[in-house]
C-alpha cells in the first residue's frame, strides 16, 4: 500500500514537523507521500496574492476566498481521485475508527482553513467530508490536519514496526491500554508488578486484560457501554473488580460499577 496525502494550506511550512519520528520514517521509506500545497500560489490576485476578504453580512475577522481554494483543489486533484476532507470544528469528530477508515484511501486531500474559516461555497464545491479533532476552536486547520495524518499513518501497512503494534493500543478493541513498564525493575521505591517480570505469558495477558478493563471502567465508562451494547455476550467492567492487587497505586482504586 502506498498513500498520497496533500495538505492544502496558507502555511505550508507548518507541515515540516512531519519529517520527524514515525511519520517521517514512513515518508523516507516511501510508504506515504505527504506534500503541503500553498493555496496562495493559486490566487488570481498576482499583485498582492490576497486569499481572504471581509465577511459578507459583517462580523469580525477575515474569510478565506473561494477562488484560490477552488483552483488549488482543481490543480491537485483534477479527476477527483482524492477523498477531499475539510478540517472543521463543525465536522464529525475524529476517532480511532475514522483514522482506520481514512487509511484505506490511497489519496487523501486535507483542506486547512484559517482566520474565521472559508467561504461556504468552497465546501460545497470541493469537499467530500468534514472532520473535527475535538470540541474546541483552533486558529487554523494545519495542526488538525497533522493530527489526522499522524493517526492515519499508523494504520498504513508497514508504518508501525510490527503488524500487531496498534492492535493492543488504546481504542483498538474499544478499551484503553494497560500500563506499560520498562527497565529498571525498581525506581524511587516503585516496583514493576511482579507478574510482568515472571515470564508467564498467560498470567501476563490476564493481568493486562484486567488492568485494561479496570482503567476503562474507571475513566471511560462510555467505551464499555458502547462495547457491551455492540456485543451482548462481552462481559466487561465489574467482573474483575477487586481481584487486582497489583494495579498501579496512583490509579483510582474504586472503579464505578458499570450498569
Ligand atoms: N469560525 C469557525 C472557526 C474557524 S477556525 C467556526 O466557528 O466554526 C479556523 C480554521 O481552523 C477552520 O477553518 C478550520 O480549518 C480549523 N479548525 C478550527 N478548529 C478545528 C477543529 N476543532 N478541528 C479541525 N479543524 C479546526
Coordinates of N, CA and C in Angstrom, one line a residue, residues 11-203:
X11 N -0.1 28.0 5.1 CA 1.1 27.9 5.9 C 1.8 26.6 5.7
X12 N 2.3 26.3 4.5 CA 2.9 25.0 4.2 C 4.1 24.6 5.1
X13 N 4.8 25.6 5.6 CA 6.0 25.3 6.4 C 5.6 24.6 7.7
X14 N 4.4 24.9 8.2 CA 3.9 24.2 9.4 C 4.1 22.7 9.3
X15 N 4.0 22.2 8.1 CA 4.0 20.7 8.0 C 5.4 20.1 8.0
X16 N 6.4 21.0 8.2 CA 7.8 20.5 8.3 C 8.0 19.5 9.4
X17 N 7.2 19.6 10.5 CA 7.5 18.8 11.6 C 7.1 17.3 11.4
X18 N 6.4 17.1 10.2 CA 6.1 15.7 9.9 C 7.3 14.9 9.4
X19 N 8.4 15.6 9.3 CA 9.7 14.9 8.9 C 10.3 14.1 10.1
X20 N 9.8 14.3 11.3 CA 10.3 13.6 12.4 C 9.6 12.3 12.7
X21 N 10.3 11.4 13.5 CA 9.7 10.3 14.1 C 9.0 9.3 13.2
X22 N 8.0 8.7 13.6 CA 7.4 7.5 12.8 C 6.8 8.0 11.5
X23 N 6.1 9.1 11.4 CA 5.6 9.6 10.2 C 6.8 10.0 9.2
X24 N 7.8 10.6 9.8 CA 9.0 11.0 9.0 C 9.6 9.8 8.4
X25 N 9.7 8.7 9.2 CA 10.3 7.5 8.7 C 9.5 6.9 7.6
X26 N 8.2 6.9 7.8 CA 7.3 6.4 6.7 C 7.4 7.1 5.4
X27 N 7.6 8.4 5.5 CA 7.8 9.2 4.3 C 9.1 8.9 3.6
X28 N 10.2 8.8 4.5 CA 11.5 8.5 3.9 C 11.5 7.1 3.3
X29 N 10.8 6.2 3.8 CA 10.9 4.8 3.3 C 9.8 4.6 2.1
X30 N 9.2 5.7 1.8 CA 8.3 5.7 0.6 C 6.9 5.0 0.8
X31 N 6.5 4.9 2.1 CA 5.2 4.3 2.3 C 4.1 5.3 2.2
X32 N 4.4 6.6 2.5 CA 3.4 7.7 2.4 C 4.1 8.8 1.7
X33 N 3.4 9.5 0.8 CA 3.9 10.7 0.2 C 3.1 11.9 0.6
X34 N 3.7 12.7 1.5 CA 3.0 13.8 2.0 C 3.5 15.2 1.4
X35 N 2.6 16.0 0.9 CA 3.0 17.3 0.5 C 2.1 18.4 0.9
X36 N 2.7 19.5 1.3 CA 1.8 20.6 1.7 C 1.8 21.6 0.5
X37 N 0.6 21.9 0.0 CA 0.5 22.7 -1.2 C 0.0 24.1 -0.7
X38 N 0.7 25.1 -1.2 CA 0.4 26.5 -0.8 C -0.7 27.1 -1.6
X39 N -1.9 27.3 -1.0 CA -3.1 27.8 -1.6 C -2.8 29.2 -2.3
X40 N -1.9 29.9 -1.7 CA -1.6 31.3 -2.1 C -1.1 31.3 -3.6
X41 N -0.4 30.2 -4.0 CA 0.1 30.2 -5.4 C -1.0 30.2 -6.4
X42 N -2.2 29.9 -5.9 CA -3.3 29.7 -6.9 C -4.3 30.9 -6.9
X43 N -4.0 32.0 -6.2 CA -4.9 33.1 -6.2 C -4.8 33.9 -7.5
X44 N -5.9 34.4 -8.0 CA -5.9 35.1 -9.2 C -5.3 36.5 -9.0
X45 N -5.1 36.9 -7.8 CA -4.5 38.2 -7.5 C -3.0 38.1 -7.5
X46 N -2.4 38.2 -8.7 CA -1.0 38.0 -8.8 C -0.2 39.3 -8.4
X47 N -0.9 40.3 -7.9 CA -0.2 41.5 -7.4 C 0.0 41.4 -5.9
X48 N -1.0 41.2 -5.2 CA -0.9 41.2 -3.7 C -1.0 39.7 -3.1
X49 N -1.4 38.8 -4.0 CA -1.5 37.4 -3.6 C -2.5 37.3 -2.4
X50 N -3.6 38.1 -2.5 CA -4.6 38.1 -1.5 C -5.5 36.8 -1.6
X51 N -5.7 36.2 -0.4 CA -6.5 34.9 -0.4 C -7.7 35.0 0.6
X52 N -7.9 36.2 1.1 CA -9.0 36.3 2.1 C -9.7 37.7 1.9
X53 N -10.8 37.8 2.6 CA -11.6 39.1 2.5 C -12.5 39.2 3.7
X54 N -13.1 40.4 3.8 CA -14.0 40.5 5.0 C -15.3 39.8 4.7
X55 N -16.0 39.3 5.8 CA -17.2 38.5 5.6 C -18.4 39.3 5.1
X56 N -19.1 38.8 4.1 CA -20.4 39.4 3.8 C -21.3 39.4 5.0
X57 N -22.1 40.5 5.2 CA -23.0 40.5 6.3 C -22.4 41.0 7.6
X58 N -21.1 41.3 7.5 CA -20.4 41.9 8.6 C -19.9 40.8 9.6
X59 N -19.2 41.3 10.7 CA -18.6 40.4 11.7 C -17.1 40.5 11.6
X60 N -16.5 39.9 12.7 CA -15.1 40.1 12.9 C -14.3 39.2 11.9
X61 N -13.1 39.6 11.7 CA -12.1 38.8 11.0 C -12.2 38.7 9.5
X62 N -11.5 37.7 9.0 CA -11.4 37.5 7.6 C -11.8 36.1 7.2
X63 N -12.3 36.0 6.0 CA -12.8 34.7 5.5 C -11.9 34.3 4.3
X64 N -11.4 33.1 4.2 CA -10.7 32.7 3.0 C -11.6 32.6 1.8
X65 N -11.1 33.2 0.7 CA -11.9 33.3 -0.5 C -12.0 32.0 -1.3
X66 N -13.1 31.8 -2.0 CA -13.4 30.5 -2.7 C -12.4 30.3 -3.9
X67 N -12.1 31.4 -4.7 CA -11.3 31.1 -5.9 C -10.0 30.5 -5.7
X68 N -9.1 31.0 -4.8 CA -7.8 30.3 -4.6 C -8.0 28.8 -4.2
X69 N -8.9 28.6 -3.3 CA -9.1 27.2 -2.8 C -9.6 26.3 -4.0
X70 N -10.6 26.8 -4.7 CA -11.1 26.0 -5.8 C -10.1 25.7 -6.9
X71 N -9.3 26.7 -7.3 CA -8.2 26.4 -8.3 C -7.1 25.5 -7.7
X72 N -6.8 25.7 -6.5 CA -5.8 24.8 -5.8 C -6.3 23.3 -5.8
X73 N -7.5 23.1 -5.4 CA -8.1 21.7 -5.4 C -8.1 21.2 -6.8
X74 N -8.5 22.0 -7.8 CA -8.5 21.5 -9.2 C -7.2 21.1 -9.7
X75 N -6.1 21.9 -9.3 CA -4.8 21.6 -9.7 C -4.2 20.4 -9.1
X76 N -4.5 20.2 -7.8 CA -4.0 19.0 -7.1 C -4.8 17.7 -7.5
X77 N -6.1 17.9 -7.7 CA -7.0 16.7 -7.9 C -8.0 16.9 -9.0
X78 N -7.5 17.1 -10.3 CA -8.4 17.4 -11.4 C -9.5 16.3 -11.6
X79 N -9.2 15.1 -11.3 CA -10.1 14.0 -11.7 C -10.8 13.4 -10.4
X80 N -10.8 14.2 -9.4 CA -11.4 13.8 -8.1 C -11.0 12.3 -7.7
X81 N -9.7 12.1 -7.6 CA -9.2 10.8 -7.2 C -9.0 10.8 -5.7
X82 N -9.0 12.0 -5.1 CA -8.7 12.1 -3.6 C -10.0 12.1 -2.9
X83 N -10.0 11.6 -1.6 CA -11.0 11.9 -0.7 C -10.7 13.3 -0.2
X84 N -11.6 14.2 -0.4 CA -11.4 15.6 0.0 C -12.0 16.0 1.3
X85 N -11.1 16.2 2.3 CA -11.6 16.5 3.6 C -11.3 17.9 4.0
X86 N -12.3 18.6 4.6 CA -12.1 19.9 5.2 C -12.0 19.8 6.7
X87 N -10.9 20.3 7.2 CA -10.7 20.3 8.7 C -11.6 21.4 9.3
X88 N -12.5 21.0 10.1 CA -13.5 22.0 10.6 C -14.1 21.6 12.0
X89 N -14.2 22.6 12.9 CA -14.8 22.3 14.2 C -16.3 21.8 14.0
X90 N -16.9 22.1 12.8 CA -18.3 21.7 12.6 C -18.4 20.2 12.0
X91 N -17.2 19.6 11.8 CA -17.2 18.3 11.2 C -17.5 17.2 12.2
X92 N -17.5 15.9 11.7 CA -17.6 14.7 12.6 C -16.3 14.6 13.4
X93 N -16.4 14.2 14.6 CA -15.2 14.1 15.4 C -14.3 12.9 15.1
X94 N -13.0 13.2 14.9 CA -12.1 12.1 14.6 C -12.0 11.1 15.7
X95 N -12.1 9.8 15.3 CA -11.9 8.7 16.2 C -11.0 7.7 15.6
X96 N -10.6 6.7 16.5 CA -9.8 5.6 16.0 C -10.4 4.9 14.7
X97 N -11.7 4.8 14.8 CA -12.5 4.2 13.6 C -12.3 5.1 12.4
X98 N -12.5 6.4 12.5 CA -12.3 7.3 11.4 C -10.9 7.2 10.8
X99 N -9.9 7.2 11.7 CA -8.5 7.1 11.2 C -8.3 5.8 10.4
X100 N -8.8 4.7 10.9 CA -8.7 3.4 10.3 C -9.3 3.5 8.9
X101 N -10.5 4.1 8.8 CA -11.3 4.2 7.6 C -10.5 5.1 6.5
X102 N -10.0 6.2 7.0 CA -9.3 7.1 6.1 C -8.0 6.4 5.5
X103 N -7.4 5.6 6.3 CA -6.1 4.9 5.9 C -6.4 3.9 4.7
X104 N -7.7 3.6 4.5 CA -8.0 2.7 3.4 C -8.0 3.5 2.0
X105 N -8.0 4.8 2.1 CA -8.0 5.6 0.9 C -6.5 5.7 0.4
X106 N -6.3 5.6 -0.9 CA -5.0 5.8 -1.5 C -4.6 7.3 -1.6
X107 N -5.6 8.1 -1.7 CA -5.4 9.5 -1.9 C -6.2 10.4 -0.9
X108 N -5.5 11.2 -0.2 CA -6.3 12.0 0.8 C -5.9 13.4 0.7
X109 N -6.9 14.3 0.6 CA -6.6 15.7 0.5 C -7.2 16.4 1.7
X110 N -6.4 17.2 2.4 CA -6.8 17.8 3.6 C -6.8 19.3 3.5
X111 N -7.9 19.9 3.5 CA -8.0 21.4 3.3 C -8.0 22.0 4.6
X112 N -7.1 23.0 4.8 CA -6.9 23.7 6.1 C -7.5 25.1 6.0
X113 N -8.4 25.4 6.8 CA -8.9 26.8 6.9 C -8.0 27.6 7.8
X114 N -8.2 28.9 7.8 CA -7.5 29.8 8.7 C -8.4 31.0 9.0
X115 N -8.0 31.9 9.9 CA -8.8 33.1 10.2 C -10.2 32.7 10.7
X116 N -11.3 33.2 10.1 CA -12.6 32.9 10.5 C -13.2 31.6 9.8
X117 N -12.3 31.1 8.9 CA -12.8 29.9 8.2 C -12.8 30.2 6.7
X118 N -13.5 29.4 5.9 CA -13.5 29.5 4.4 C -14.9 29.8 3.9
X119 N -15.0 30.4 2.8 CA -16.2 30.7 2.1 C -17.0 29.4 1.9
X120 N -18.3 29.4 2.3 CA -19.1 28.1 2.3 C -19.1 27.5 0.9
X121 N -19.0 28.3 -0.1 CA -19.1 27.7 -1.5 C -17.9 26.8 -1.8
X122 N -16.7 27.0 -1.1 CA -15.6 26.2 -1.2 C -15.9 24.8 -0.7
X123 N -16.7 24.8 0.4 CA -17.1 23.5 1.0 C -18.0 22.8 0.0
X124 N -19.0 23.5 -0.5 CA -20.0 23.0 -1.4 C -19.3 22.4 -2.6
X125 N -18.3 23.1 -3.2 CA -17.7 22.7 -4.5 C -16.6 21.7 -4.3
X126 N -15.9 21.7 -3.2 CA -14.6 21.0 -3.2 C -14.5 19.9 -2.1
X127 N -15.5 19.7 -1.3 CA -15.3 18.9 -0.1 C -16.2 17.7 0.0
X128 N -15.6 16.5 0.3 CA -16.4 15.3 0.5 C -16.8 15.1 1.9
X129 N -16.0 15.5 2.8 CA -16.2 15.1 4.2 C -15.6 16.2 5.1
X130 N -16.2 16.5 6.2 CA -15.7 17.5 7.2 C -15.3 16.8 8.5
X131 N -14.1 17.0 8.9 CA -13.6 16.3 10.2 C -13.1 17.3 11.2
X132 N -13.5 17.1 12.4 CA -13.0 17.9 13.5 C -12.1 17.1 14.4
X133 N -11.2 17.7 15.1 CA -10.4 16.9 16.0 C -10.8 17.1 17.4
X134 N -11.9 17.8 17.7 CA -12.4 17.9 19.0 C -13.2 19.2 19.2
X135 N -13.9 19.3 20.3 CA -14.8 20.4 20.5 C -14.1 21.6 21.1
X136 N -13.2 22.2 20.3 CA -12.5 23.4 20.6 C -12.2 24.1 19.3
X137 N -11.9 25.4 19.3 CA -11.6 26.1 18.0 C -10.1 26.4 17.9
X138 N -9.4 25.9 16.9 CA -8.0 26.2 16.6 C -7.9 27.4 15.7
X139 N -6.8 28.0 15.6 CA -6.6 29.2 14.8 C -6.5 28.8 13.3
X140 N -6.2 27.5 13.1 CA -6.1 27.0 11.7 C -6.2 25.5 11.6
X141 N -6.5 25.0 10.4 CA -6.7 23.6 10.2 C -5.4 22.8 10.2
X142 N -4.2 23.5 10.2 CA -2.9 22.8 9.9 C -2.7 21.7 11.0
X143 N -2.7 22.2 12.3 CA -2.5 21.2 13.4 C -3.5 20.1 13.3
X144 N -4.7 20.4 13.0 CA -5.8 19.4 12.9 C -5.4 18.4 11.8
X145 N -5.0 18.9 10.7 CA -4.6 18.0 9.5 C -3.4 17.1 9.9
X146 N -2.5 17.7 10.7 CA -1.3 16.9 11.1 C -1.8 15.8 12.1
X147 N -2.7 16.1 12.9 CA -3.3 15.1 13.8 C -3.9 13.9 13.0
X148 N -4.7 14.3 12.0 CA -5.3 13.3 11.1 C -4.2 12.5 10.4
X149 N -3.2 13.2 9.9 CA -2.1 12.5 9.2 C -1.4 11.5 10.1
X150 N -1.1 11.9 11.3 CA -0.4 11.0 12.2 C -1.2 9.8 12.6
X151 N -2.5 10.0 12.9 CA -3.3 8.9 13.3 C -3.6 8.0 12.2
X152 N -3.7 8.5 11.0 CA -4.0 7.7 9.8 C -2.8 6.9 9.4
X153 N -1.6 7.5 9.4 CA -0.3 6.9 9.0 C -0.1 5.6 9.8
X154 N -0.5 5.6 11.1 CA -0.2 4.4 11.9 C -1.0 3.2 11.4
X155 N -2.0 3.4 10.6 CA -2.8 2.3 10.0 C -2.3 1.9 8.7
X156 N -1.4 2.6 8.1 CA -0.8 2.2 6.8 C 0.1 1.1 7.0
X157 N 0.0 0.0 6.2 CA 0.8 -1.2 6.3 C 2.3 -0.8 6.3
X158 N 3.0 -1.3 7.2 CA 4.5 -1.2 7.3 C 4.9 0.1 8.1
X159 N 4.0 1.0 8.4 CA 4.5 2.2 9.1 C 4.9 1.9 10.6
X160 N 4.1 1.1 11.3 CA 4.5 0.7 12.6 C 5.3 -0.6 12.4
X161 N 6.4 -0.7 13.2 CA 7.4 -1.8 13.1 C 6.7 -3.1 12.9
X162 N 5.9 -3.5 13.8 CA 5.2 -4.8 13.7 C 3.8 -4.7 13.5
X163 N 3.1 -5.6 12.8 CA 1.7 -5.5 12.5 C 0.8 -5.5 13.7
X164 N 1.3 -6.1 14.8 CA 0.5 -6.1 16.0 C 0.5 -4.8 16.8
X165 N 1.5 -3.9 16.5 CA 1.7 -2.8 17.3 C 0.4 -2.0 17.7
X166 N -0.5 -1.8 16.8 CA -1.6 -1.0 17.1 C -2.9 -1.8 17.6
X167 N -2.7 -3.1 17.5 CA -3.9 -4.0 17.9 C -4.1 -3.9 19.4
X168 N -3.0 -3.8 20.1 CA -3.0 -3.7 21.6 C -3.4 -2.4 22.2
X169 N -3.3 -1.3 21.3 CA -3.3 0.0 21.8 C -4.7 0.5 22.2
X170 N -4.7 1.6 23.0 CA -6.0 2.1 23.4 C -6.9 2.3 22.2
X171 N -8.2 2.0 22.4 CA -9.3 2.1 21.5 C -9.3 1.0 20.4
X172 N -8.2 0.3 20.2 CA -8.2 -0.7 19.2 C -9.4 -1.7 19.3
X173 N -9.7 -2.1 20.5 CA -10.8 -3.0 20.7 C -11.8 -2.3 21.7
X174 N -11.9 -1.0 21.6 CA -12.8 -0.3 22.4 C -12.5 -0.2 23.8
X175 N -11.2 -0.4 24.2 CA -10.7 -0.4 25.5 C -9.5 0.5 25.6
X176 N -9.2 1.0 26.8 CA -7.9 1.8 27.0 C -6.8 0.7 27.3
X177 N -5.6 1.1 27.0 CA -4.5 0.2 27.1 C -4.1 0.0 28.6
X178 N -3.5 -1.1 28.9 CA -2.9 -1.4 30.2 C -1.7 -0.6 30.4
X179 N -1.2 -0.4 31.7 CA 0.0 0.3 31.9 C 1.3 -0.4 31.4
X180 N 2.3 0.4 31.0 CA 3.5 -0.2 30.4 C 4.7 0.2 31.3
X181 N 5.6 -0.7 31.4 CA 6.9 -0.5 32.1 C 8.1 -1.0 31.3
X182 N 9.2 -0.4 31.6 CA 10.5 -0.9 31.1 C 11.5 -0.8 32.2
X183 N 12.8 -1.3 31.9 CA 13.8 -1.2 32.9 C 14.0 0.2 33.5
X184 N 14.4 0.3 34.7 CA 14.8 -0.7 35.7 C 13.5 -1.3 36.4
X185 N 13.7 -2.4 37.1 CA 12.6 -3.1 37.8 C 12.1 -2.3 39.0
X186 N 13.0 -1.4 39.5 CA 12.6 -0.6 40.7 C 13.1 0.8 40.5
X187 N 12.3 1.8 40.8 CA 12.7 3.2 40.7 C 12.0 4.0 41.8
X188 N 12.8 4.8 42.6 CA 12.3 5.6 43.7 C 11.3 4.7 44.5
X189 N 11.6 3.5 44.8 CA 10.8 2.6 45.6 C 9.6 2.0 44.9
X190 N 9.4 2.4 43.6 CA 8.3 1.9 42.9 C 8.7 0.7 42.1
X191 N 8.1 -0.5 42.4 CA 8.5 -1.7 41.7 C 7.5 -2.0 40.5
X192 N 8.1 -2.6 39.4 CA 7.3 -3.1 38.3 C 6.5 -4.3 38.9
X193 N 5.2 -4.4 38.5 CA 4.4 -5.5 39.0 C 5.1 -6.9 38.7
X194 N 5.2 -7.7 39.8 CA 5.9 -9.0 39.7 C 5.5 -9.8 38.5
X195 N 4.2 -9.8 38.2 CA 3.7 -10.7 37.1 C 4.4 -10.4 35.8
X196 N 4.8 -9.1 35.6 CA 5.4 -8.8 34.3 C 6.9 -9.2 34.3
X197 N 7.5 -9.5 35.5 CA 8.9 -9.9 35.5 C 9.0 -11.4 35.4
X198 N 7.8 -12.1 35.6 CA 7.8 -13.6 35.7 C 7.9 -14.4 34.5
X199 N 7.5 -13.8 33.3 CA 7.6 -14.6 32.1 C 6.5 -15.6 31.9
X200 N 5.4 -15.6 32.7 CA 4.3 -16.5 32.5 C 3.3 -15.7 31.6
X201 N 3.3 -16.1 30.3 CA 2.6 -15.3 29.3 C 1.1 -15.3 29.5
X202 N 0.5 -16.4 30.0 CA -0.9 -16.5 30.2 C -1.3 -15.5 31.4
X203 N -0.4 -15.5 32.4 CA -0.7 -14.7 33.6 C -0.5 -13.2 33.2

